[in-house]
Tab-separated table of C-alpha atoms in Angstrom:
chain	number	residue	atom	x	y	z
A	16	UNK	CA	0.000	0.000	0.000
A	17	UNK	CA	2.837	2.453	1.150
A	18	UNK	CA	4.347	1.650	-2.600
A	19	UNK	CA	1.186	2.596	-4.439
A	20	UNK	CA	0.879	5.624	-2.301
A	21	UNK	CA	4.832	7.029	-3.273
A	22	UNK	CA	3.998	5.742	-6.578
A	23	UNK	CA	1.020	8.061	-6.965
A	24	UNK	CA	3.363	11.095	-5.561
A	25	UNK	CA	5.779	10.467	-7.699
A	26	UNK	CA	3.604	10.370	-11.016
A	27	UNK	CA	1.728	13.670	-9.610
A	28	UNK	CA	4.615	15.345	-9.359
A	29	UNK	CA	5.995	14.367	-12.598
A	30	UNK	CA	2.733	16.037	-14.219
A	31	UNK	CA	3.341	18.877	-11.830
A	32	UNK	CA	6.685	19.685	-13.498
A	33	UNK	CA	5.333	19.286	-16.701
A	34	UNK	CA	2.481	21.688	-16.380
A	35	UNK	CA	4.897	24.068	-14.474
A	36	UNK	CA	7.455	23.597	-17.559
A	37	UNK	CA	4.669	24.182	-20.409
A	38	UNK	CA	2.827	27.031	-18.975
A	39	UNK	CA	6.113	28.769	-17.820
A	40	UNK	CA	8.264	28.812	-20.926
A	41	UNK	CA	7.407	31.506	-22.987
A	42	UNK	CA	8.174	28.588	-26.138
A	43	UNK	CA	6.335	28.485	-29.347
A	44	UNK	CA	5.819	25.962	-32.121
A	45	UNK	CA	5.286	27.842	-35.306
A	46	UNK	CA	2.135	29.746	-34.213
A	47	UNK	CA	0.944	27.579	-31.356
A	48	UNK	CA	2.267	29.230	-27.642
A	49	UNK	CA	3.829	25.711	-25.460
A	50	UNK	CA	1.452	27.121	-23.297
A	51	UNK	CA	-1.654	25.673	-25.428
A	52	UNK	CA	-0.269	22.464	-23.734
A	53	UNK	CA	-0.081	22.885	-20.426
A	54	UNK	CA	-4.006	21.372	-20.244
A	55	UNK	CA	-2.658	17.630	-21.413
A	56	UNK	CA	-1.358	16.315	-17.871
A	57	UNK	CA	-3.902	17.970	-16.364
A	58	UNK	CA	-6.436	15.461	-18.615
A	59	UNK	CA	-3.994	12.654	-18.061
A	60	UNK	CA	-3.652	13.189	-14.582
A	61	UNK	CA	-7.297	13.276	-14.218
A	62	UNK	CA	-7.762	10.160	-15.881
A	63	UNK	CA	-4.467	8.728	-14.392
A	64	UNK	CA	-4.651	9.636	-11.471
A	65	UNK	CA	-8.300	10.691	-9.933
A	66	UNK	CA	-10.808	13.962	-9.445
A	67	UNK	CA	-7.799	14.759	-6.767
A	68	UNK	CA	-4.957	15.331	-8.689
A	69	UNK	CA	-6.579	17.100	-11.835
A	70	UNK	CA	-7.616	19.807	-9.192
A	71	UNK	CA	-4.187	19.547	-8.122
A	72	UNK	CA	-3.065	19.930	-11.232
A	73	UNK	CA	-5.384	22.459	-12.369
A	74	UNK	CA	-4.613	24.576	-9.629
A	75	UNK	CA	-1.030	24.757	-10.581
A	76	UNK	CA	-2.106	25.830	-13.666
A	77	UNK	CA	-3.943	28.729	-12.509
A	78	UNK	CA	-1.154	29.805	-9.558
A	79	UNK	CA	1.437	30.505	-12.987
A	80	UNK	CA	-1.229	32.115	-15.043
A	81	UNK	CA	-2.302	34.273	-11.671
A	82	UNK	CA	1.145	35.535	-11.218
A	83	UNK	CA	1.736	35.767	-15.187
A	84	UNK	CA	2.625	39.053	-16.309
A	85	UNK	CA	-0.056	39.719	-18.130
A	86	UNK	CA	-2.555	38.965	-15.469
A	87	UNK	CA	-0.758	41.356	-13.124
A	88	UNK	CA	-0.401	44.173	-15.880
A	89	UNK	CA	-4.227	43.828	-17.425
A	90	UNK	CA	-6.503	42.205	-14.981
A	91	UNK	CA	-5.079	42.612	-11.082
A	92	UNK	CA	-5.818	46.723	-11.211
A	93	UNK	CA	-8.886	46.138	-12.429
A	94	UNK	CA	-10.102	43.563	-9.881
A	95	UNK	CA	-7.929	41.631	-7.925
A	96	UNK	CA	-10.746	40.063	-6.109
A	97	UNK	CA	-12.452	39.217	-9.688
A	98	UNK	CA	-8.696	37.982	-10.999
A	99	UNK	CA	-8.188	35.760	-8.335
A	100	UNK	CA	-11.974	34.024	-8.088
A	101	UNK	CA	-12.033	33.518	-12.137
A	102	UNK	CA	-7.865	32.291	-12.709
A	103	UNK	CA	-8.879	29.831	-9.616
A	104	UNK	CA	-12.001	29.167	-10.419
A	105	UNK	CA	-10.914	27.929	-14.439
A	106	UNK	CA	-8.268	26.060	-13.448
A	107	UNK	CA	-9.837	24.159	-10.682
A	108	UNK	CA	-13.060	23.448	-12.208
A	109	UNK	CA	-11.409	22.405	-15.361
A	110	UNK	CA	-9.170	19.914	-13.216
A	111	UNK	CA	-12.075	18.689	-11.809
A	112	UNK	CA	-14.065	17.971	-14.789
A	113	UNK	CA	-11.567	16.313	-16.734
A	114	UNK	CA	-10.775	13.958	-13.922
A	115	UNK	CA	-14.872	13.450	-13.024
A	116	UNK	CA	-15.798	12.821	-16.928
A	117	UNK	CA	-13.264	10.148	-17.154
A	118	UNK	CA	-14.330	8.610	-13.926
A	119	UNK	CA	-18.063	8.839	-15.242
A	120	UNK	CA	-17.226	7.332	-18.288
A	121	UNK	CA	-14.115	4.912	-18.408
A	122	UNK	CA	-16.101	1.530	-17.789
A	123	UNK	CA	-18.117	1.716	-20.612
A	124	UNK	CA	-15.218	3.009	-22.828
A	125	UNK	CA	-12.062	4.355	-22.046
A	126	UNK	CA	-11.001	5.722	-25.265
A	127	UNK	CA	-14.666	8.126	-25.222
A	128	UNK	CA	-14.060	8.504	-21.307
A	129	UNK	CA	-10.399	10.127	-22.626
A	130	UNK	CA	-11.524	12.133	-25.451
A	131	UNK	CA	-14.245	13.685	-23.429
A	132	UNK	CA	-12.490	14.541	-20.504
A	133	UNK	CA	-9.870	15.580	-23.131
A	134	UNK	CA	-12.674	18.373	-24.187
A	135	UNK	CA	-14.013	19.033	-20.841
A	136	UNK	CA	-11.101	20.572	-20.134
A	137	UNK	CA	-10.279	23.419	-22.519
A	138	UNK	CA	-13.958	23.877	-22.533
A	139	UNK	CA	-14.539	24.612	-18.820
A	140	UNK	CA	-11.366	26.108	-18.735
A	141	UNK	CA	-12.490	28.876	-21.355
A	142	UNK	CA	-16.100	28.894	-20.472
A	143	UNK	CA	-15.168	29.886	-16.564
A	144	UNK	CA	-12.579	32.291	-17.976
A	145	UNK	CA	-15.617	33.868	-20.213
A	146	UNK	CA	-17.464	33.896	-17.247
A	147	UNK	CA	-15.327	35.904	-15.227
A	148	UNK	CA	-14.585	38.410	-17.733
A	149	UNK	CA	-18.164	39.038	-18.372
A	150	UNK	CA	-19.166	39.398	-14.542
A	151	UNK	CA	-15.853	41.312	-13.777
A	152	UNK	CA	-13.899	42.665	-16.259
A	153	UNK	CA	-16.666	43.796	-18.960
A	154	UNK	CA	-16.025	47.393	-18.816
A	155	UNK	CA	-12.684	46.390	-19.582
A	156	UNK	CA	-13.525	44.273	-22.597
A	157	UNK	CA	-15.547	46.527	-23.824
A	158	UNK	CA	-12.855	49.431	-23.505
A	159	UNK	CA	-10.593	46.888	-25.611
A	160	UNK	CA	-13.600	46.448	-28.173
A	161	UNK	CA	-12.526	50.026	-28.695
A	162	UNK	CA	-16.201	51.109	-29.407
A	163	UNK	CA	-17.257	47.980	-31.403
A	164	UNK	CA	-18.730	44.598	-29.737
A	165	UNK	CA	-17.314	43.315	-26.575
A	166	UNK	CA	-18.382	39.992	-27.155
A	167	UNK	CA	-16.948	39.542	-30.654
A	168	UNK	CA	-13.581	40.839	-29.120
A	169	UNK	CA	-13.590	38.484	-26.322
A	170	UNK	CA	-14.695	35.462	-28.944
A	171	UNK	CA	-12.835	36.671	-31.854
A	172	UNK	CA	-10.065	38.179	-30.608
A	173	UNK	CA	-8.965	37.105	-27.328
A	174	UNK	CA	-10.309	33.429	-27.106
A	175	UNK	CA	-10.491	32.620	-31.119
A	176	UNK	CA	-8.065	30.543	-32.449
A	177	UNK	CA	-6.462	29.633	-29.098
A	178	UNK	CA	-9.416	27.634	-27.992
A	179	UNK	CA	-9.452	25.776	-31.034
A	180	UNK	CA	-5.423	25.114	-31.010
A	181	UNK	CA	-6.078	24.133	-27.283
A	182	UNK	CA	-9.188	21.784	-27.733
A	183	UNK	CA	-7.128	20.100	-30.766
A	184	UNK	CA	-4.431	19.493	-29.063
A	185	UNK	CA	-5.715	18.588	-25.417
A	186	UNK	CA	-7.656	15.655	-27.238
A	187	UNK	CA	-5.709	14.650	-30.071
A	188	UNK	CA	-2.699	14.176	-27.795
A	189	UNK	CA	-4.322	13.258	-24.717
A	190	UNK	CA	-6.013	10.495	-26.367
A	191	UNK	CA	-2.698	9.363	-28.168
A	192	UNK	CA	-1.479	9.224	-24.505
A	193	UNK	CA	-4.016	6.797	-23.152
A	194	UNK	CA	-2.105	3.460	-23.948
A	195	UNK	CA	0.298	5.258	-21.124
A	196	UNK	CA	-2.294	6.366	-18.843
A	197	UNK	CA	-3.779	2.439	-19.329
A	198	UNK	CA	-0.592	0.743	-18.578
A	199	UNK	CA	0.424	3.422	-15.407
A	200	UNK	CA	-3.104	2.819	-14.039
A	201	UNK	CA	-2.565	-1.121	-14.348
A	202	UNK	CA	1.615	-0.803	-12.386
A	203	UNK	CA	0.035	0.661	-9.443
A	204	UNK	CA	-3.281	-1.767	-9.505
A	205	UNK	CA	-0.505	-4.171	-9.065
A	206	UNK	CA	1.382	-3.093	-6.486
């Protein structure tokens, strides 16, 4: 039992390192930011590893993007109160979902379970952020509209083509990943 337990640690802190690494390096693959990655272990260690450890996970997502730089420079004078509740809020929730839609769903079929948590992810992730700009920073947004329509900047400008780089690639390679996630999930099973 002790084995499984430092076993578990050990992968969670693996993924740790790996979300710290993608979300913190400002690196870029042709167009796509690294950072469009950092929601994979946060799937896989969801799936992987339980609810726990995709909150975990998510969490640690949302402490870098909380002290980012642009989070500090845009959205902390505005409301630090709203800042804090929706970078939280998106990263938790999001943790949380991926890791409860495999759960729900990985008996009947683990390769659906993995591409749906794979989309839960990004999806609550954006949605919550959404939420929080519209019931905190809309005055904001709508200053950066520069006159036109808030909600066609924050869709067309600021979430856009990001989401769909980050839902592409959360479940294409999260779901490439499973065979991994499978055979991790079976080496502590056995200890």
């Amino acid at each position: 039992m002790k084995k499984n337990r430092i076993l578990w640690l050990t992968q969670l802190a693996m993924l740790t390192a790996i979300v710290l690494l993608l979300q913190m390096l400002p690196l870029a693959v042709g167009p796509m930011q690294l950072a469009a990655f950092a929601l994979i272990p946060i799937v896989v260690g969801g799936a992987m590893l339980g609810v726990g450890a995709g909150v975990w996970l998510g969490l640690v997502f949302s402490l870098v993007v909380l002290f980012g730089p642009d989070t500090l420079a845009y959205f902390m004078p505005v409301s630090a109160v709203g800042t804090v509740v929706t970078i939280l809020a998106r990263g938790l929730l999001a943790g949380a979902a991926g890791g409860l839609v495999y759960k729900a769903l990985q008996k009947r079929n683990t390769w659906a379970a993995m591409i749906c948590a794979a989309a839960a992810v990004p999806v609550v992730n954006t949605g919550v952020f959404v939420l929080g700009l519209r019931v905190f920073f809309w005055p904001l947004m709508q200053e950066w509209a520069g006159g036109g329509s808030a909600v066609a900047f924050v869709f067309l400008t600021m979430i856009g083509a990001n989401f769909l780089i980050e839902l592409a690639a959360t479940v294409i390679i999260s779901t490439a990943l499973l065979p991994v996630v499978r055979r991790l999930a079976a080496s502590r099973s056995r200890l």
